[in-house]
PDB file of C-alpha atoms in Angstrom:
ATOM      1  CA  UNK B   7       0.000   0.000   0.000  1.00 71.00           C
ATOM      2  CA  UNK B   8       1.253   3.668  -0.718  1.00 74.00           C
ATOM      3  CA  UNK B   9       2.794   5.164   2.051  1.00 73.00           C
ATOM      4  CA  UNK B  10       2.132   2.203   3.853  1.00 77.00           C
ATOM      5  CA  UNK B  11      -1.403   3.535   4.134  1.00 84.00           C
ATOM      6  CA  UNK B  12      -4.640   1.046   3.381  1.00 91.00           C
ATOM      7  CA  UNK B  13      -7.674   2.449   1.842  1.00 95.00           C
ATOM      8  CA  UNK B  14     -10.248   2.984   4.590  1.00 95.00           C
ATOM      9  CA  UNK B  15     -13.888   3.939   3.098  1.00 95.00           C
ATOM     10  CA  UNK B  16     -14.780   5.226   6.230  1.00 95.00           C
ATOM     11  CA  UNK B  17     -12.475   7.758   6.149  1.00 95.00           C
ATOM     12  CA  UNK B  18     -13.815  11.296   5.214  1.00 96.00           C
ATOM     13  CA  UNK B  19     -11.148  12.470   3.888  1.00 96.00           C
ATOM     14  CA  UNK B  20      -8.983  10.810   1.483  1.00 94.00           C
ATOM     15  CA  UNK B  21      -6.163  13.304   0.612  1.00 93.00           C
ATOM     16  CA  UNK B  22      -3.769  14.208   3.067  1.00 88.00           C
ATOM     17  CA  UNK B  23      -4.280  18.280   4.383  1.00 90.00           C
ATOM     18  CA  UNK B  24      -7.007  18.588   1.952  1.00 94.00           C
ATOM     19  CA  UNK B  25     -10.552  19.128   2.634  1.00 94.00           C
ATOM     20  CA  UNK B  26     -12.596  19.696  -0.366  1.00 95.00           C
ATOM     21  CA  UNK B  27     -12.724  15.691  -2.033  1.00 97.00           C
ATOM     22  CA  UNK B  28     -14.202  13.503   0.414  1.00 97.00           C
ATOM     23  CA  UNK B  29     -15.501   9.927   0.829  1.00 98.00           C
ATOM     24  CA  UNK B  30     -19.319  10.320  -0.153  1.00 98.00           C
ATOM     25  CA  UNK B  31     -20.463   7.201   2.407  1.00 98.00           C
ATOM     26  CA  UNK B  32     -19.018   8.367   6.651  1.00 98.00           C
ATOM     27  CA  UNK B  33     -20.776  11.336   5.607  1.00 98.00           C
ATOM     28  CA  UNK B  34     -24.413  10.477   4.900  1.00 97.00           C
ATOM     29  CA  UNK B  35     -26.975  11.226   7.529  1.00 96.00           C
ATOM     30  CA  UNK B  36     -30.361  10.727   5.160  1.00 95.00           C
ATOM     31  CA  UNK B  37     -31.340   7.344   5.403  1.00 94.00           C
ATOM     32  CA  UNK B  38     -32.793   7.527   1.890  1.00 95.00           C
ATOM     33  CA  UNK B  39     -29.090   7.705   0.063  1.00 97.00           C
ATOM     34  CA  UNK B  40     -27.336   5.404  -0.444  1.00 98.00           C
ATOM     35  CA  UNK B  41     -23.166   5.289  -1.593  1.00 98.00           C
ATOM     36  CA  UNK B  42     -20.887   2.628  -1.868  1.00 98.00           C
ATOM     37  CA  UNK B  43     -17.558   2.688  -0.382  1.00 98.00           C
ATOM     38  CA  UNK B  44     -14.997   4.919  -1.714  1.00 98.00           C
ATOM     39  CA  UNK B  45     -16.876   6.435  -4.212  1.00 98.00           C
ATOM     40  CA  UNK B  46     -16.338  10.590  -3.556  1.00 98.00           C
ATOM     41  CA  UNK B  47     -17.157  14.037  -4.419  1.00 98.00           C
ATOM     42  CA  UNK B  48     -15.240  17.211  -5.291  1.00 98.00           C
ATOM     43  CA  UNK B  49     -16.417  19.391  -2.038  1.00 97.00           C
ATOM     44  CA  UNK B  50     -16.221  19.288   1.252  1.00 97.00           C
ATOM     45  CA  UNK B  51     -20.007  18.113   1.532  1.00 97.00           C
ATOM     46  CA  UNK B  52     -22.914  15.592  -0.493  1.00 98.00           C
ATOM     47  CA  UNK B  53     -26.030  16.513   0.808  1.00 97.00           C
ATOM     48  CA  UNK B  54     -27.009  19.722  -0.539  1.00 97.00           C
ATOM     49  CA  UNK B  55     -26.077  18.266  -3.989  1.00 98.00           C
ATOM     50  CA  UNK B  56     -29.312  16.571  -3.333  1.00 97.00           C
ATOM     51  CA  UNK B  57     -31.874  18.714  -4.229  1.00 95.00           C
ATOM     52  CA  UNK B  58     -36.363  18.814  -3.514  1.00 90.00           C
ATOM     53  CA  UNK B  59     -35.087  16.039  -0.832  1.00 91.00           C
ATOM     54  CA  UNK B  60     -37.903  16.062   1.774  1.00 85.00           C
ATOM     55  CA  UNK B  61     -38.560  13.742   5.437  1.00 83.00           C
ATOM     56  CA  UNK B  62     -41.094  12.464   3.048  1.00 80.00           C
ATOM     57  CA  UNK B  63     -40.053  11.829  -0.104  1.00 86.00           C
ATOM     58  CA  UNK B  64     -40.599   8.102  -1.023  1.00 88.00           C
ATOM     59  CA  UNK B  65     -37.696   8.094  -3.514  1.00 93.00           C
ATOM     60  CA  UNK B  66     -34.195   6.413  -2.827  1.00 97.00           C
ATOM     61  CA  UNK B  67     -30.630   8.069  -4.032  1.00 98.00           C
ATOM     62  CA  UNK B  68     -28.708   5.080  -4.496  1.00 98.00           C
ATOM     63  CA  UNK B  69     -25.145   5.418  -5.824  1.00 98.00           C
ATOM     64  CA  UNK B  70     -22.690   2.651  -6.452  1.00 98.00           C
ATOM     65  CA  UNK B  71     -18.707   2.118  -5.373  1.00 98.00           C
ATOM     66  CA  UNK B  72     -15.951   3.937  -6.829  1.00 98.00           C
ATOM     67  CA  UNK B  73     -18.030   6.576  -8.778  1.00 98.00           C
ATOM     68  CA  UNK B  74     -16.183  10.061  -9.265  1.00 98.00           C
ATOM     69  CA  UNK B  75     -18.771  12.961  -9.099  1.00 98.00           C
ATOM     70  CA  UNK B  76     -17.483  16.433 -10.166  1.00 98.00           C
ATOM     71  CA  UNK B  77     -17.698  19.843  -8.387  1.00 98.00           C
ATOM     72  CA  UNK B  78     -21.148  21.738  -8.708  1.00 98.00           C
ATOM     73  CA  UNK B  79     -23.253  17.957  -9.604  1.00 98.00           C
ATOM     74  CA  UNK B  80     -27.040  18.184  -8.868  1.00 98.00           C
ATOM     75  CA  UNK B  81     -29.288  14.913  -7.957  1.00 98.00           C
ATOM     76  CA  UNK B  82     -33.028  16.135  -8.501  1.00 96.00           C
ATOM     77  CA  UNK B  83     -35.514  13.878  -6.912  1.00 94.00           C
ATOM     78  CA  UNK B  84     -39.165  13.347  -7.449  1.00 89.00           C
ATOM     79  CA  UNK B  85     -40.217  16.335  -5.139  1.00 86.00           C
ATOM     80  CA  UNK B  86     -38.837  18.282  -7.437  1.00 79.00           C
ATOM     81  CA  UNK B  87     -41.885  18.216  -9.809  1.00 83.00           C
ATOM     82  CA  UNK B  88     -45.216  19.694 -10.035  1.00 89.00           C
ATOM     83  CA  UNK B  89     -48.645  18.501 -10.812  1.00 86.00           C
ATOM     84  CA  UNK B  90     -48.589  18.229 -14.652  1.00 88.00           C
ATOM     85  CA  UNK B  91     -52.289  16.983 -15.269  1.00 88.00           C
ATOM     86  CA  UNK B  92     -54.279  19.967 -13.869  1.00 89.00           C
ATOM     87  CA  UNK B  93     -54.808  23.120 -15.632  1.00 90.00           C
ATOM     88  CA  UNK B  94     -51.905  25.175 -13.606  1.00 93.00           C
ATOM     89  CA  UNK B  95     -48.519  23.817 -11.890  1.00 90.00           C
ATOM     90  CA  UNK B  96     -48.800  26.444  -9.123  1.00 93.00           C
ATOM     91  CA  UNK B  97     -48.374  24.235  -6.023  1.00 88.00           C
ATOM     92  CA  UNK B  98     -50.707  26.081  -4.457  1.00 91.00           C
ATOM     93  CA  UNK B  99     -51.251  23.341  -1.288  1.00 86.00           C
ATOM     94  CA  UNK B 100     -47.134  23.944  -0.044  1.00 85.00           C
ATOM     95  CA  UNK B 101     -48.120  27.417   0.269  1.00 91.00           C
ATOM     96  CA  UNK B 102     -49.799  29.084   3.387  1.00 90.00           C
ATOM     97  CA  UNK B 103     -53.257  30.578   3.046  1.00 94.00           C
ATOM     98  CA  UNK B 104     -54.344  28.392  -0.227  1.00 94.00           C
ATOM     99  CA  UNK B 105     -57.464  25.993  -0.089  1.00 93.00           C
ATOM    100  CA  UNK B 106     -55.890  23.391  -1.585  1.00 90.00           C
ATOM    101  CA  UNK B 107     -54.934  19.811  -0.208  1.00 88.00           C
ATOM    102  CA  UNK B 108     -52.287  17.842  -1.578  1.00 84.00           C
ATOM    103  CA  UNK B 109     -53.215  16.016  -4.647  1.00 82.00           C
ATOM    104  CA  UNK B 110     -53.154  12.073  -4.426  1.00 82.00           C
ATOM    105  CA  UNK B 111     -50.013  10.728  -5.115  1.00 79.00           C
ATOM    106  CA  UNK B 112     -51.127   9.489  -8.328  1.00 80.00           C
ATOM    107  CA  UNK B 113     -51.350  12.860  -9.901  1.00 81.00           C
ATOM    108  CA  UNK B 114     -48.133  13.316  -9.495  1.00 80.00           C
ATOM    109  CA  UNK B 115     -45.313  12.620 -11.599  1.00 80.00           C
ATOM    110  CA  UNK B 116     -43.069  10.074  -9.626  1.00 85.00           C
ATOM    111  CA  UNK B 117     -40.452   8.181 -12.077  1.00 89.00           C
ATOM    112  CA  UNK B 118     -39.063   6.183  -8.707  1.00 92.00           C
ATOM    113  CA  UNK B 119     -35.539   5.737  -7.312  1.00 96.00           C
ATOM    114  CA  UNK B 120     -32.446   7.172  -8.867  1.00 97.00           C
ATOM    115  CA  UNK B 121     -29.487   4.705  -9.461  1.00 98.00           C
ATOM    116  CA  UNK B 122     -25.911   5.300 -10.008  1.00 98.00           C
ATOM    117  CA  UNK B 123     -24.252   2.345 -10.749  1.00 98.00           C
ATOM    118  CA  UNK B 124     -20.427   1.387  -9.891  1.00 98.00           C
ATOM    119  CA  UNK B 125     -17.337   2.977 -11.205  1.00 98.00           C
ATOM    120  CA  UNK B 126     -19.139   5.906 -12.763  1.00 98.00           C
ATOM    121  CA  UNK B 127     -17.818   9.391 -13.631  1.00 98.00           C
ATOM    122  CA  UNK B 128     -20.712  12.574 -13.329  1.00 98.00           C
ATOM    123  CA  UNK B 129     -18.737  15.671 -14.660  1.00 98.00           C
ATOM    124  CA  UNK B 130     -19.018  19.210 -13.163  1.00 98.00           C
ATOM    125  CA  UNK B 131     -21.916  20.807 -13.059  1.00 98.00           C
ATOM    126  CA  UNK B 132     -24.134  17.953 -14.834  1.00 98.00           C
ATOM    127  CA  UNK B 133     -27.438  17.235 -13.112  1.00 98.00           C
ATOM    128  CA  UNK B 134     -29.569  13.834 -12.582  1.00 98.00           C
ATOM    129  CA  UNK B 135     -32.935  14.100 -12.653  1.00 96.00           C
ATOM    130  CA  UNK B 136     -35.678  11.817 -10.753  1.00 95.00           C
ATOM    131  CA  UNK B 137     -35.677   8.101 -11.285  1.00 95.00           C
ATOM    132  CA  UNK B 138     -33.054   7.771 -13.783  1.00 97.00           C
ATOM    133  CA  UNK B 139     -30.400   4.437 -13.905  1.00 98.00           C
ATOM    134  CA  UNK B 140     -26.963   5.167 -15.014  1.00 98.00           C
ATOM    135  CA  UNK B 141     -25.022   1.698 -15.352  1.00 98.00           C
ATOM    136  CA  UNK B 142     -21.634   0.871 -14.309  1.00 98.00           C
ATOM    137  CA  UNK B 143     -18.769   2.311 -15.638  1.00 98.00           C
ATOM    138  CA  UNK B 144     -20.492   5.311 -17.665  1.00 98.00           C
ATOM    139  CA  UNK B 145     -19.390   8.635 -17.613  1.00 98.00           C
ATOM    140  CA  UNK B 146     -21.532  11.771 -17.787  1.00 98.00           C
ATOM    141  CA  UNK B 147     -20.165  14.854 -19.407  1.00 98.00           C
ATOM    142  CA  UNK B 148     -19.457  18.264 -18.157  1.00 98.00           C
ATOM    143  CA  UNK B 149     -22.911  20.510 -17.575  1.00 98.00           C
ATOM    144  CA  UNK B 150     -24.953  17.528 -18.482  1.00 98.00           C
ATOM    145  CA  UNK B 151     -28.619  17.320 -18.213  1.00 98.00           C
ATOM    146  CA  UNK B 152     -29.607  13.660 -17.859  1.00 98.00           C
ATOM    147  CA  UNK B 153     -33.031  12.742 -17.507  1.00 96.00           C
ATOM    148  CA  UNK B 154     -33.053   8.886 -19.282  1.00 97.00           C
ATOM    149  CA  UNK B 155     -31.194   6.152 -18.513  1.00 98.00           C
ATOM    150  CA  UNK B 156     -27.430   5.557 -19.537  1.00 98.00           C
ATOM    151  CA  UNK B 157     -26.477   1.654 -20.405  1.00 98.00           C
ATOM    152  CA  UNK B 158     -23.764   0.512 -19.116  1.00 98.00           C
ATOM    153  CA  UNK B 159     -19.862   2.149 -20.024  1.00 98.00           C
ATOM    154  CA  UNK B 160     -21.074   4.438 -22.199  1.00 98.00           C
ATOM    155  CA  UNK B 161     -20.415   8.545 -22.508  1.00 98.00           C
ATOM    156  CA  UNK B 162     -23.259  10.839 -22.717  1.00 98.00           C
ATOM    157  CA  UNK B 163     -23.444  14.524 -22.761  1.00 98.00           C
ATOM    158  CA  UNK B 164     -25.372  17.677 -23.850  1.00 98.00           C
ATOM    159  CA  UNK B 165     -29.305  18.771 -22.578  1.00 97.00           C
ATOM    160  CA  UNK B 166     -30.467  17.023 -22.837  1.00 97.00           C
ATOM    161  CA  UNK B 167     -27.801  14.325 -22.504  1.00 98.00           C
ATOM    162  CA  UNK B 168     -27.081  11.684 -25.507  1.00 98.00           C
ATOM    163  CA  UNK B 169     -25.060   8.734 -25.996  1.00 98.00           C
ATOM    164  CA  UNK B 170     -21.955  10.033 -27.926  1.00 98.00           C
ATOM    165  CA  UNK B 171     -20.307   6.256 -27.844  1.00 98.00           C
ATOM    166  CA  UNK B 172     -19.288   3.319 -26.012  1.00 98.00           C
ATOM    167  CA  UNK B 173     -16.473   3.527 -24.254  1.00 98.00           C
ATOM    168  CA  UNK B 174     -15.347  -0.504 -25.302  1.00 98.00           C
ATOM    169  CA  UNK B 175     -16.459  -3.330 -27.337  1.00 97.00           C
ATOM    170  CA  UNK B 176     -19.455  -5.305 -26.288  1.00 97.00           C
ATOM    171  CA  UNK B 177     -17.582  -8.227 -25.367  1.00 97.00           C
ATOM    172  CA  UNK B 178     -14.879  -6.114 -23.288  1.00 97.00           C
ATOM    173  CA  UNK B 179     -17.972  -4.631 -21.540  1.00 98.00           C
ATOM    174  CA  UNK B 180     -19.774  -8.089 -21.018  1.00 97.00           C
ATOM    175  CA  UNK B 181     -16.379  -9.149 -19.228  1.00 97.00           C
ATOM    176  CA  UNK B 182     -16.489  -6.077 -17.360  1.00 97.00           C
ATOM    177  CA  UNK B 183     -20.055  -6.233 -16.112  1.00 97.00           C
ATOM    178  CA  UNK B 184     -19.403  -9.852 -15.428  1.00 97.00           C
ATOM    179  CA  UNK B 185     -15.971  -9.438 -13.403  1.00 97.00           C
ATOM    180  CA  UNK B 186     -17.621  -6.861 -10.899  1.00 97.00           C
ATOM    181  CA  UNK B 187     -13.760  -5.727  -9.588  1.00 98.00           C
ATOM    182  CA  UNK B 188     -15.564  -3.058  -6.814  1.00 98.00           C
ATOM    183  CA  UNK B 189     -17.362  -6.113  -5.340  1.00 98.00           C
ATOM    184  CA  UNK B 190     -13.478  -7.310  -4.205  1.00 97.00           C
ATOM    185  CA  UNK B 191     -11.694  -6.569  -1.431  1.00 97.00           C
ATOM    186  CA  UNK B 192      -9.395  -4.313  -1.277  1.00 96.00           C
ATOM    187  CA  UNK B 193      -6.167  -5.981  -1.232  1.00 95.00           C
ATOM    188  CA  UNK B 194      -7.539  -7.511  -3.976  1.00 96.00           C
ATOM    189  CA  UNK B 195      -8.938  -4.543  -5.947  1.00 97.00           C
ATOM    190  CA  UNK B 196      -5.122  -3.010  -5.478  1.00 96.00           C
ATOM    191  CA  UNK B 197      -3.353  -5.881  -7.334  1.00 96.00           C
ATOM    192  CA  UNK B 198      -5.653  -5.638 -10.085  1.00 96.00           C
ATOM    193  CA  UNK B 199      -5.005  -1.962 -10.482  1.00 96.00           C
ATOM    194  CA  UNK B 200      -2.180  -2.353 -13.277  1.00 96.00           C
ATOM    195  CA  UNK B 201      -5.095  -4.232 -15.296  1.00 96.00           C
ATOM    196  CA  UNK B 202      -7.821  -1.662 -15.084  1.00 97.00           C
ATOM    197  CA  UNK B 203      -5.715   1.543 -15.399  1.00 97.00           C
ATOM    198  CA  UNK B 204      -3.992  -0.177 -18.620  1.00 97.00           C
ATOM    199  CA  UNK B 205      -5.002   1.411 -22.315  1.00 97.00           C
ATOM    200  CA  UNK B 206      -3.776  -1.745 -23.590  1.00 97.00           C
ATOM    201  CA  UNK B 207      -7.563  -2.905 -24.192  1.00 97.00           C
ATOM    202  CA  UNK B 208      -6.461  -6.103 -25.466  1.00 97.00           C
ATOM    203  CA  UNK B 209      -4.378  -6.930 -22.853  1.00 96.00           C
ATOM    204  CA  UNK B 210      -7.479  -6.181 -20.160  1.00 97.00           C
ATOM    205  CA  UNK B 211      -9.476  -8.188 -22.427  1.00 97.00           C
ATOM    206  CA  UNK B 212      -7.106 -10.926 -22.024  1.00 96.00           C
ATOM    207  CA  UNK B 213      -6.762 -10.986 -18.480  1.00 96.00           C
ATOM    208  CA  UNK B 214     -10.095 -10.550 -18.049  1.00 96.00           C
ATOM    209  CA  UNK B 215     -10.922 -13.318 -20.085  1.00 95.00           C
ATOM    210  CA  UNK B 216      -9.159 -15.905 -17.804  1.00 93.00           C
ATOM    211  CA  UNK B 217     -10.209 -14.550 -14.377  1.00 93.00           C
ATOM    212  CA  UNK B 218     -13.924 -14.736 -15.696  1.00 89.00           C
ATOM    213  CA  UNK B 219     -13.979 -18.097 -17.665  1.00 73.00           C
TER     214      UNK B 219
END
């Protein structure tokens, strides 16, 4: 281990003397997120990247291992929205002095939890919107608004955001998705880190190849 240091996930702060990248997970206090170890953010703080989060909102954030999320990223949950089948928007029942009760939850727009999967790489400034799935490995460009789902190790970008290409082969990201390497432990995970930090694709594939088969 560098610096004869072990990766802890349950450390807050991962660098040394500097406080503005942190360890998403120690932090958490809302029991409707959930992070995977190690995955951080560029601040010195998650949960106002959360955003229309209430005590009772029904949705889940649930974010995998490893993911990288950029400076200035937004996750919009399902509170965020208005009543879209009535004649106005104006949420006039979250507003003192208005005769109106909450409509029934089925006249609201709800598109259910929001998934991050493992390994995945949210550029500055992009934001998530309610109940979308972004699979392992993907990354999500700069100022990004996503609001539909992103398969598996594949770049998007743009508002709203679109699939520019795969990032590998399908059979390179069927190995991949197969060989799960965040679901190892650590000691593990840091001998297999001249394999997945190689550009030698057909080398990974390789290697891959015989720890899968």
């Amino acid at each position: 281990m560098k610096n004869g240091v072990k990766p802890n996930p349950n450390s807050i702060h991962p660098i040394a003397g500097y406080n503005n990248e942190i360890y998403v997970k120690p932090t958490i206090t809302n029991p409707n997120i959930i992070v995977g170890d190690f995955t951080y953010i560029a601040d010195s703080e998650f949960e106002s990247h959360v955003t229309n989060f209430y005590p009772w909102s029904r949705d889940k954030l649930i974010i995998g291992k490893f993911c990288q999320i950029a400076a200035g990223v937004e996750f919009m949950m399902n509170d965020a929205n208005h009543q879209m089948s009535a004649v106005s928007t104006f949420p006039f029942y979250t507003l003192e002095g208005w005769d109106m009760e909450a409509p029934v939850s089925s006249d609201m727009p709800y598109k259910g939890d929001t998934v991050i999967g493992n390994d995945v790489w949210i550029g500055q400034d992009a934001v998530i919107l309610p109940g979308v799935l972004i699979g392992d490995g993907a990354i999500i460009g700069a100022n990004s608004v996503v609001g539909s789902n992103v398969e598996s190790y594949s770049i998007v970008a743009g508002n709203p955001a679109k699939e520019i290409r795969k990032r590998f082969d399908g059979e390179l990201i069927d190995l991949l998705e197969k060989f799960k390497w965040w679901d190892m432990d650590i000691d593990t995970i840091n001998s297999l880190i001249p394999i997945l930090t190689s550009s030698d694709l057909e080398t990974v594939k390789a290697e891959l190849k015989k720890r899968v088969d």
